[in-house]
Amino acid sequence: MYLENMEKTHIYILGIESSCDDTSAAVIRDGVLLSNVTASQAVHEAYGGVVPELASRAHQQNIVPVVDLALKKAGIAKEDLSAIAFTRGPGLMGSLLVGVSFAKGMARALDIPMIDVNHLQGHVLAHFIKEHDGDTGQPEFPFLCLLVSGGNSQIIKVKAYNDMEVLGQTIDDAAGEAIDKCSKVMGLGYPGGPIIDRLARQGNPKAYSFSKPHIDGYDYSFSGLKTSFLYSLRDWLKEDPDFIEHHKEDLAASLEATIVDILMKKLRQAAKDTGIRQVAVAGGVSANNGLRNAFHEHAQKYGWKIFIPPFGYTTDNAAMIAITGYFKYLDRDFCTIDLPAYSRVTLK
Ligand code: KG4
């Protein structure tokens, strides 16, 4: 059916990402990124969090211009595409449906394969995006990947592009979710991650201590920390109603340091137990400067070879969907038009 496309000299993959509040499209040629266009949705700022219905409406408005611009920036026509990859899940159902339906319709119209991508696998494989032909900074298998975002905190053993084992994950809140909630309690804006990161640079990470979880294995937990932060703040506010304003830098630095400590302790243990010294970080929270510094310190101290994504690939983006689609294309791992989106899923 797709024989004609398979014989093209170059493989062009269009990736489409719409799992939450970013509408993104990217084009990759033979594994090298040609374009990556993202429209973010400012509409949620006023609500302190993503409003699903508003997100799906904004995706509907953004998807055509974003895809159009991605093709233009890549300098190709839609007829040049070999396949279209799209985020199938996990994410917000109303948001996913926009990207999934658009991708399927476009692939069907062009009579080219459609490829479903697990968003979490995409975050991990973002480390394989080549920005130019001679780009050789990719990890070798197996490597460990700390995947930290607003919805996930996982330690993954990556054995191959299509073979990943979750060694540990959060049993309650994700790291990003904890940061966002604590930031909300402090009355800071949304999303809290970048604000906490900025304030933390000017504060003392040892000023306050908050509770850390004691759970077995490589699993994480962040709900206790959130409660401890909330209760401590409540007590301090009784003594000084302007406590947050007076100490927000120290609070941010101490919160960030606690989260980074929790994340790195389990990751260190996993690296020790598996003997794997190549360690990557991925997901929205990997933009955090405290976490990035901790990775550099661990590289020095434990001889890790570390992989930290450029800032543009930390949050949701279609480049990571396109590169995952590229590897699936090489495996001829296509999907059919009746494949539904899914809101919840783990890595296989
Ligand atoms: O991966 P992502 O863009 O979305 C998903 O959850 O899928 O991650 C978003 C999370 C949010 O919780 C946000 O606050 C956090 O990443 N984040 C950060 C930083 N930038 C984004 N957290 C800490 N420091 C940052 N610089």
Short mmCIF file of C-alpha atoms and ligand atoms in Angstrom, two decimals:
data_model
loop_
_atom_site.label_atom_id
_atom_site.label_comp_id
_atom_site.label_asym_id
_atom_site.label_seq_id
_atom_site.Cartn_x
_atom_site.Cartn_y
_atom_site.Cartn_z
CA MET A 1 0.00 0.00 0.00
CA TYR A 2 2.70 2.49 1.01
CA LEU A 3 5.34 1.05 -1.35
CA GLU A 4 5.81 4.23 -3.32
CA ASN A 5 6.64 6.22 -0.17
CA MET A 6 9.00 3.56 1.18
CA GLU A 7 11.17 3.96 -1.90
CA LYS A 8 11.68 7.71 -1.44
CA THR A 9 15.36 8.63 -0.93
CA HIS A 10 14.70 10.58 2.25
CA ILE A 11 12.39 9.78 5.12
CA TYR A 12 10.36 12.84 6.15
CA ILE A 13 8.26 12.48 9.30
CA LEU A 14 5.75 15.07 10.46
CA GLY A 15 5.21 14.87 14.23
CA ILE A 16 2.12 16.31 15.92
CA GLU A 17 1.81 16.89 19.68
CA SER A 18 -1.38 18.05 21.41
CA SER A 19 -1.52 16.16 24.71
CA CYS A 20 -1.93 19.14 27.05
CA ASP A 21 -1.71 22.88 26.38
CA ASP A 22 0.94 23.12 23.64
CA THR A 23 0.04 22.64 19.98
CA SER A 24 3.24 21.56 18.26
CA ALA A 25 4.34 20.26 14.85
CA ALA A 26 7.83 19.25 13.72
CA VAL A 27 9.46 17.83 10.62
CA ILE A 28 12.39 15.44 10.74
CA ARG A 29 14.40 14.25 7.73
CA ASP A 30 16.30 10.99 8.25
CA GLY A 31 16.48 11.69 11.99
CA VAL A 32 17.63 15.32 11.60
CA LEU A 33 15.30 18.09 12.78
CA LEU A 34 14.19 20.56 10.10
CA SER A 35 11.50 22.46 12.02
CA ASN A 36 9.76 22.49 15.39
CA VAL A 37 6.89 24.94 15.84
CA THR A 38 4.91 25.30 19.07
CA ALA A 39 1.92 27.47 19.94
CA SER A 40 1.51 27.77 23.71
CA GLN A 41 -1.80 28.67 25.32
CA ALA A 42 -1.69 31.72 27.60
CA VAL A 43 -5.44 31.42 28.23
CA HIS A 44 -4.87 29.11 31.25
CA GLU A 45 -2.75 31.56 33.25
CA ALA A 46 -5.81 33.31 34.65
CA TYR A 47 -7.10 30.00 36.08
CA GLY A 48 -3.90 28.78 37.79
CA GLY A 49 -3.93 25.54 35.79
CA VAL A 50 -4.89 24.01 32.45
CA VAL A 51 -8.65 24.13 31.72
CA PRO A 52 -9.27 21.08 29.49
CA GLU A 53 -12.16 22.53 27.47
CA LEU A 54 -10.24 25.73 26.71
CA ALA A 55 -7.17 23.68 25.79
CA SER A 56 -8.99 21.60 23.18
CA ARG A 57 -10.60 24.70 21.65
CA ALA A 58 -7.21 26.41 21.40
CA HIS A 59 -5.72 23.29 19.78
CA GLN A 60 -8.45 23.45 17.13
CA GLN A 61 -7.52 27.04 16.34
CA ASN A 62 -3.77 26.40 16.35
CA ILE A 63 -3.33 23.07 14.62
CA VAL A 64 -3.63 24.14 10.96
CA PRO A 65 -1.32 27.20 11.17
CA VAL A 66 1.21 25.30 13.30
CA VAL A 67 1.43 22.35 10.88
CA ASP A 68 1.54 24.73 7.92
CA LEU A 69 4.41 26.71 9.45
CA ALA A 70 6.34 23.54 10.36
CA LEU A 71 6.19 22.39 6.72
CA LYS A 72 7.17 25.85 5.44
CA LYS A 73 10.12 26.12 7.83
CA ALA A 74 11.24 22.64 6.81
CA GLY A 75 11.09 23.77 3.18
CA ILE A 76 8.97 20.83 2.04
CA ALA A 77 5.51 20.24 0.62
CA LYS A 78 3.05 17.96 2.38
CA GLU A 79 3.37 15.54 -0.55
CA ASP A 80 7.03 14.97 0.42
CA LEU A 81 6.05 13.45 3.77
CA SER A 82 6.73 9.75 4.32
CA ALA A 83 4.48 9.40 7.39
CA ILE A 84 2.68 11.34 10.12
CA ALA A 85 3.35 10.58 13.79
CA PHE A 86 1.06 11.81 16.53
CA THR A 87 0.82 11.69 20.32
CA ARG A 88 -1.78 9.07 21.17
CA GLY A 89 -1.51 9.56 24.95
CA PRO A 90 -1.26 9.95 27.85
CA GLY A 91 -2.79 13.40 28.20
CA LEU A 92 -6.07 15.29 28.27
CA MET A 93 -8.58 13.46 26.09
CA GLY A 94 -10.09 16.59 24.50
CA SER A 95 -6.62 17.88 23.62
CA LEU A 96 -5.37 14.55 22.30
CA LEU A 97 -8.40 14.11 20.07
CA VAL A 98 -7.57 17.26 18.10
CA GLY A 99 -4.04 16.10 17.19
CA VAL A 100 -5.02 12.46 16.70
CA SER A 101 -7.95 13.26 14.38
CA PHE A 102 -5.99 15.84 12.43
CA ALA A 103 -3.00 13.51 11.96
CA LYS A 104 -5.17 10.60 10.88
CA GLY A 105 -7.15 12.74 8.43
CA MET A 106 -4.02 14.24 6.89
CA ALA A 107 -2.27 10.86 6.59
CA ARG A 108 -5.35 9.33 4.99
CA ALA A 109 -5.66 12.24 2.53
CA LEU A 110 -1.99 11.86 1.53
CA ASP A 111 -2.20 8.05 1.57
CA ILE A 112 0.84 7.71 3.82
CA PRO A 113 1.30 5.69 7.05
CA MET A 114 0.14 7.02 10.42
CA ILE A 115 2.21 6.29 13.52
CA ASP A 116 0.95 6.49 17.10
CA VAL A 117 3.46 7.66 19.71
CA ASN A 118 3.45 7.27 23.48
CA HIS A 119 4.16 10.75 24.84
CA LEU A 120 6.41 9.37 27.61
CA GLN A 121 8.49 7.38 25.11
CA GLY A 122 8.75 10.64 23.14
CA HIS A 123 10.22 12.51 26.13
CA VAL A 124 12.89 9.81 26.54
CA LEU A 125 13.72 9.63 22.82
CA ALA A 126 14.09 13.44 22.64
CA HIS A 127 17.73 12.63 23.39
CA PHE A 128 18.05 11.21 19.88
CA ILE A 129 16.94 14.35 18.02
CA LYS A 130 19.79 15.42 15.76
CA GLU A 131 19.97 19.16 15.16
CA HIS A 132 22.36 18.74 12.21
CA ASP A 133 23.92 15.89 10.27
CA GLY A 134 27.09 15.54 12.35
CA ASP A 135 25.26 15.68 15.70
CA THR A 136 26.57 12.67 17.65
CA GLY A 137 25.73 13.48 21.27
CA GLN A 138 23.20 10.67 21.71
CA PRO A 139 23.25 8.10 24.55
CA GLU A 140 24.06 4.43 23.96
CA PHE A 141 21.86 1.58 25.17
CA PRO A 142 21.27 0.77 27.93
CA PHE A 143 20.93 4.06 29.78
CA LEU A 144 18.85 5.32 32.69
CA CYS A 145 16.42 8.17 32.19
CA LEU A 146 14.85 10.24 34.94
CA LEU A 147 11.53 11.38 33.45
CA VAL A 148 10.13 14.26 35.48
CA SER A 149 7.14 16.30 34.38
CA GLY A 150 3.84 17.67 35.64
CA GLY A 151 2.27 14.22 35.41
CA ASN A 152 5.15 11.77 35.82
CA SER A 153 8.22 11.02 37.90
CA GLN A 154 9.85 7.82 36.75
CA ILE A 155 13.22 6.10 36.57
CA ILE A 156 13.38 4.22 33.28
CA LYS A 157 15.93 1.70 32.06
CA VAL A 158 16.12 2.32 28.32
CA LYS A 159 17.30 -0.87 26.60
CA ALA A 160 16.41 0.11 23.02
CA TYR A 161 14.24 2.67 21.18
CA ASN A 162 11.27 0.40 21.67
CA ASP A 163 12.23 -1.40 24.87
CA MET A 164 11.94 0.56 28.11
CA GLU A 165 11.51 -0.74 31.65
CA VAL A 166 10.06 1.46 34.39
CA LEU A 167 12.20 0.75 37.47
CA GLY A 168 10.33 3.15 39.73
CA GLN A 169 7.66 5.82 39.64
CA THR A 170 5.69 8.12 41.88
CA ILE A 171 3.02 6.52 43.99
CA ASP A 172 1.13 9.83 44.32
CA ASP A 173 2.02 13.31 42.99
CA ALA A 174 4.61 13.95 40.30
CA ALA A 175 7.60 16.22 41.04
CA GLY A 176 6.31 19.00 38.75
CA GLU A 177 2.85 18.74 40.27
CA ALA A 178 4.33 19.16 43.78
CA ILE A 179 6.30 22.23 42.67
CA ASP A 180 3.22 23.74 41.00
CA LYS A 181 1.01 23.11 44.04
CA CYS A 182 3.52 24.57 46.53
CA SER A 183 3.95 27.58 44.27
CA LYS A 184 0.17 28.02 44.19
CA VAL A 185 0.05 27.90 48.01
CA MET A 186 2.64 30.70 48.03
CA GLY A 187 0.40 32.74 45.71
CA LEU A 188 2.91 32.71 42.86
CA GLY A 189 1.83 32.40 39.22
CA TYR A 190 1.25 29.38 36.99
CA PRO A 191 3.07 27.23 36.08
CA GLY A 192 5.07 27.37 39.28
CA GLY A 193 8.14 25.45 38.08
CA PRO A 194 9.93 28.28 36.23
CA ILE A 195 9.00 30.81 38.97
CA ILE A 196 10.34 28.60 41.78
CA ASP A 197 13.45 27.97 39.68
CA ARG A 198 14.07 31.71 39.25
CA LEU A 199 13.45 32.58 42.94
CA ALA A 200 15.55 29.63 44.12
CA ARG A 201 18.64 31.09 42.42
CA GLN A 202 18.58 33.95 44.96
CA GLY A 203 17.72 31.91 48.06
CA ASN A 204 19.39 29.67 50.62
CA PRO A 205 18.60 25.97 49.95
CA LYS A 206 19.35 25.09 53.59
CA ALA A 207 17.10 27.75 55.14
CA TYR A 208 14.19 25.35 55.80
CA SER A 209 13.76 21.60 55.83
CA PHE A 210 10.68 19.72 54.73
CA SER A 211 9.78 16.06 55.16
CA LYS A 212 11.23 13.49 52.77
CA PRO A 213 9.55 10.16 51.95
CA HIS A 214 10.78 6.78 53.19
CA ILE A 215 9.57 4.25 50.67
CA ASP A 216 11.19 1.12 49.30
CA GLY A 217 12.76 0.52 45.94
CA TYR A 218 12.98 3.17 43.26
CA ASP A 219 9.49 4.59 43.73
CA TYR A 220 8.88 8.23 44.56
CA SER A 221 6.32 10.06 46.67
CA PHE A 222 5.78 13.82 46.82
CA SER A 223 2.45 14.21 48.63
CA GLY A 224 4.07 14.19 52.11
CA LEU A 225 6.44 16.98 51.11
CA LYS A 226 3.51 19.01 49.79
CA THR A 227 1.65 18.62 53.11
CA SER A 228 4.76 19.41 55.13
CA PHE A 229 5.31 22.57 53.06
CA LEU A 230 1.69 23.61 53.54
CA TYR A 231 1.65 23.05 57.34
CA SER A 232 5.01 24.74 57.90
CA LEU A 233 3.86 27.74 55.91
CA ARG A 234 0.61 27.93 57.87
CA ASP A 235 2.54 28.04 61.18
CA TRP A 236 5.01 30.66 59.95
CA LEU A 237 2.20 32.83 58.59
CA LYS A 238 0.57 32.90 62.04
CA GLU A 239 3.69 34.61 63.38
CA ASP A 240 4.31 36.84 60.39
CA PRO A 241 1.48 37.48 57.89
CA ASP A 242 4.09 38.68 55.36
CA PHE A 243 6.27 35.63 55.83
CA ILE A 244 6.04 34.53 52.19
CA GLU A 245 6.90 37.97 50.85
CA HIS A 246 9.88 38.23 53.23
CA HIS A 247 11.23 34.71 52.59
CA LYS A 248 10.04 33.61 49.17
CA GLU A 249 13.56 33.11 47.77
CA ASP A 250 14.62 30.90 50.71
CA LEU A 251 11.34 28.99 50.57
CA ALA A 252 11.76 28.35 46.84
CA ALA A 253 15.42 27.33 47.22
CA SER A 254 14.66 24.96 50.12
CA LEU A 255 11.69 23.40 48.31
CA GLU A 256 13.70 22.91 45.13
CA ALA A 257 16.65 21.42 47.04
CA THR A 258 14.35 18.94 48.83
CA ILE A 259 12.77 17.79 45.54
CA VAL A 260 16.15 17.48 43.80
CA ASP A 261 17.50 15.47 46.78
CA ILE A 262 14.54 13.08 46.67
CA LEU A 263 14.90 12.60 42.89
CA MET A 264 18.68 12.10 42.90
CA LYS A 265 18.78 9.69 45.86
CA LYS A 266 16.71 7.02 44.07
CA LEU A 267 18.43 7.67 40.75
CA ARG A 268 21.84 7.20 42.41
CA GLN A 269 20.65 3.92 43.89
CA ALA A 270 19.35 2.72 40.50
CA ALA A 271 22.65 3.63 38.82
CA LYS A 272 24.57 1.78 41.54
CA ASP A 273 22.39 -1.36 41.43
CA THR A 274 22.26 -1.63 37.63
CA GLY A 275 25.87 -0.56 37.07
CA ILE A 276 24.65 1.82 34.35
CA ARG A 277 26.65 5.04 34.21
CA GLN A 278 24.90 6.76 31.31
CA VAL A 279 22.14 8.82 32.86
CA ALA A 280 19.67 11.12 31.11
CA VAL A 281 16.95 13.46 32.31
CA ALA A 282 13.77 14.37 30.43
CA GLY A 283 10.41 16.12 30.85
CA GLY A 284 9.35 19.62 31.89
CA VAL A 285 11.14 19.59 35.26
CA SER A 286 14.45 18.82 33.50
CA ALA A 287 14.51 22.56 32.71
CA ASN A 288 15.16 23.15 36.42
CA ASN A 289 18.59 24.63 37.13
CA GLY A 290 18.95 22.96 40.52
CA LEU A 291 18.30 19.54 38.96
CA ARG A 292 20.68 20.26 36.08
CA ASN A 293 23.41 21.27 38.55
CA ALA A 294 22.82 18.08 40.53
CA PHE A 295 23.33 16.06 37.32
CA HIS A 296 26.64 17.82 36.67
CA GLU A 297 27.76 17.19 40.27
CA HIS A 298 26.87 13.49 39.96
CA ALA A 299 28.77 13.27 36.67
CA GLN A 300 31.88 14.55 38.46
CA LYS A 301 31.47 12.53 41.62
CA TYR A 302 30.28 9.19 40.24
CA GLY A 303 31.72 9.24 36.73
CA TRP A 304 28.30 9.39 35.07
CA LYS A 305 28.03 10.33 31.43
CA ILE A 306 25.02 12.65 31.55
CA PHE A 307 22.49 13.70 28.93
CA ILE A 308 20.53 16.89 29.57
CA PRO A 309 18.16 18.04 26.82
CA PRO A 310 18.30 21.56 25.34
CA PHE A 311 15.60 23.73 26.98
CA GLY A 312 13.39 23.53 23.87
CA TYR A 313 12.99 19.75 24.26
CA THR A 314 12.22 19.72 27.99
CA THR A 315 8.58 20.77 27.78
CA ASP A 316 6.06 19.28 25.36
CA ASN A 317 7.21 19.51 21.76
CA ALA A 318 6.56 17.71 18.48
CA ALA A 319 10.25 17.13 17.67
CA MET A 320 10.28 14.28 20.20
CA ILE A 321 7.13 12.82 18.63
CA ALA A 322 8.64 13.06 15.14
CA ILE A 323 11.91 11.33 16.18
CA THR A 324 9.97 8.54 17.90
CA GLY A 325 7.83 8.27 14.76
CA TYR A 326 11.03 8.01 12.70
CA PHE A 327 12.27 4.99 14.67
CA LYS A 328 8.84 3.38 14.45
CA TYR A 329 8.82 4.09 10.71
CA LEU A 330 12.13 2.20 10.33
CA ASP A 331 10.44 -0.74 12.11
CA ARG A 332 7.35 -0.38 9.86
CA ASP A 333 5.38 0.00 13.09
CA PHE A 334 2.29 1.80 11.78
CA CYS A 335 -1.22 2.09 13.20
CA THR A 336 -4.67 1.96 11.67
CA ILE A 337 -7.25 4.71 11.45
CA ASP A 338 -9.51 3.13 14.08
CA LEU A 339 -6.87 3.39 16.84
CA PRO A 340 -8.30 5.51 19.70
CA ALA A 341 -6.48 8.14 21.79
CA TYR A 342 -5.84 7.17 25.41
CA SER A 343 -5.72 9.51 28.38
CA ARG A 344 -3.80 7.20 30.71
CA VAL A 345 -1.03 4.79 29.84
CA THR A 346 2.35 3.76 31.14
CA LEU A 347 5.45 2.79 29.19
CA LYS A 348 5.39 -0.79 27.94
O1 KG4 B 1 6.68 17.83 30.54
P1 KG4 B 1 5.81 19.01 30.83
O2 KG4 B 1 5.95 20.22 29.97
O3 KG4 B 1 4.30 18.65 30.79
C1 KG4 B 1 3.78 17.47 31.25
O4 KG4 B 1 3.56 17.36 32.48
O5 KG4 B 1 3.60 16.57 30.39
O6 KG4 B 1 6.10 19.39 32.36
C2 KG4 B 1 5.44 20.46 32.97
C3 KG4 B 1 5.99 20.58 34.39
C4 KG4 B 1 5.22 21.60 35.22
O7 KG4 B 1 4.94 21.03 36.48
C5 KG4 B 1 6.19 22.77 35.33
O8 KG4 B 1 6.03 23.54 36.49
C6 KG4 B 1 7.51 22.04 35.34
O9 KG4 B 1 7.35 21.03 34.36
N1 KG4 B 1 8.63 22.93 35.01
C7 KG4 B 1 9.65 23.19 35.85
C8 KG4 B 1 10.49 24.11 35.19
N2 KG4 B 1 9.97 24.36 33.95
C9 KG4 B 1 8.83 23.61 33.86
N3 KG4 B 1 9.89 22.75 37.08
C10 KG4 B 1 11.00 23.21 37.70
N4 KG4 B 1 11.85 24.11 37.15
C11 KG4 B 1 11.64 24.57 35.90
N5 KG4 B 1 12.50 25.43 35.35
#
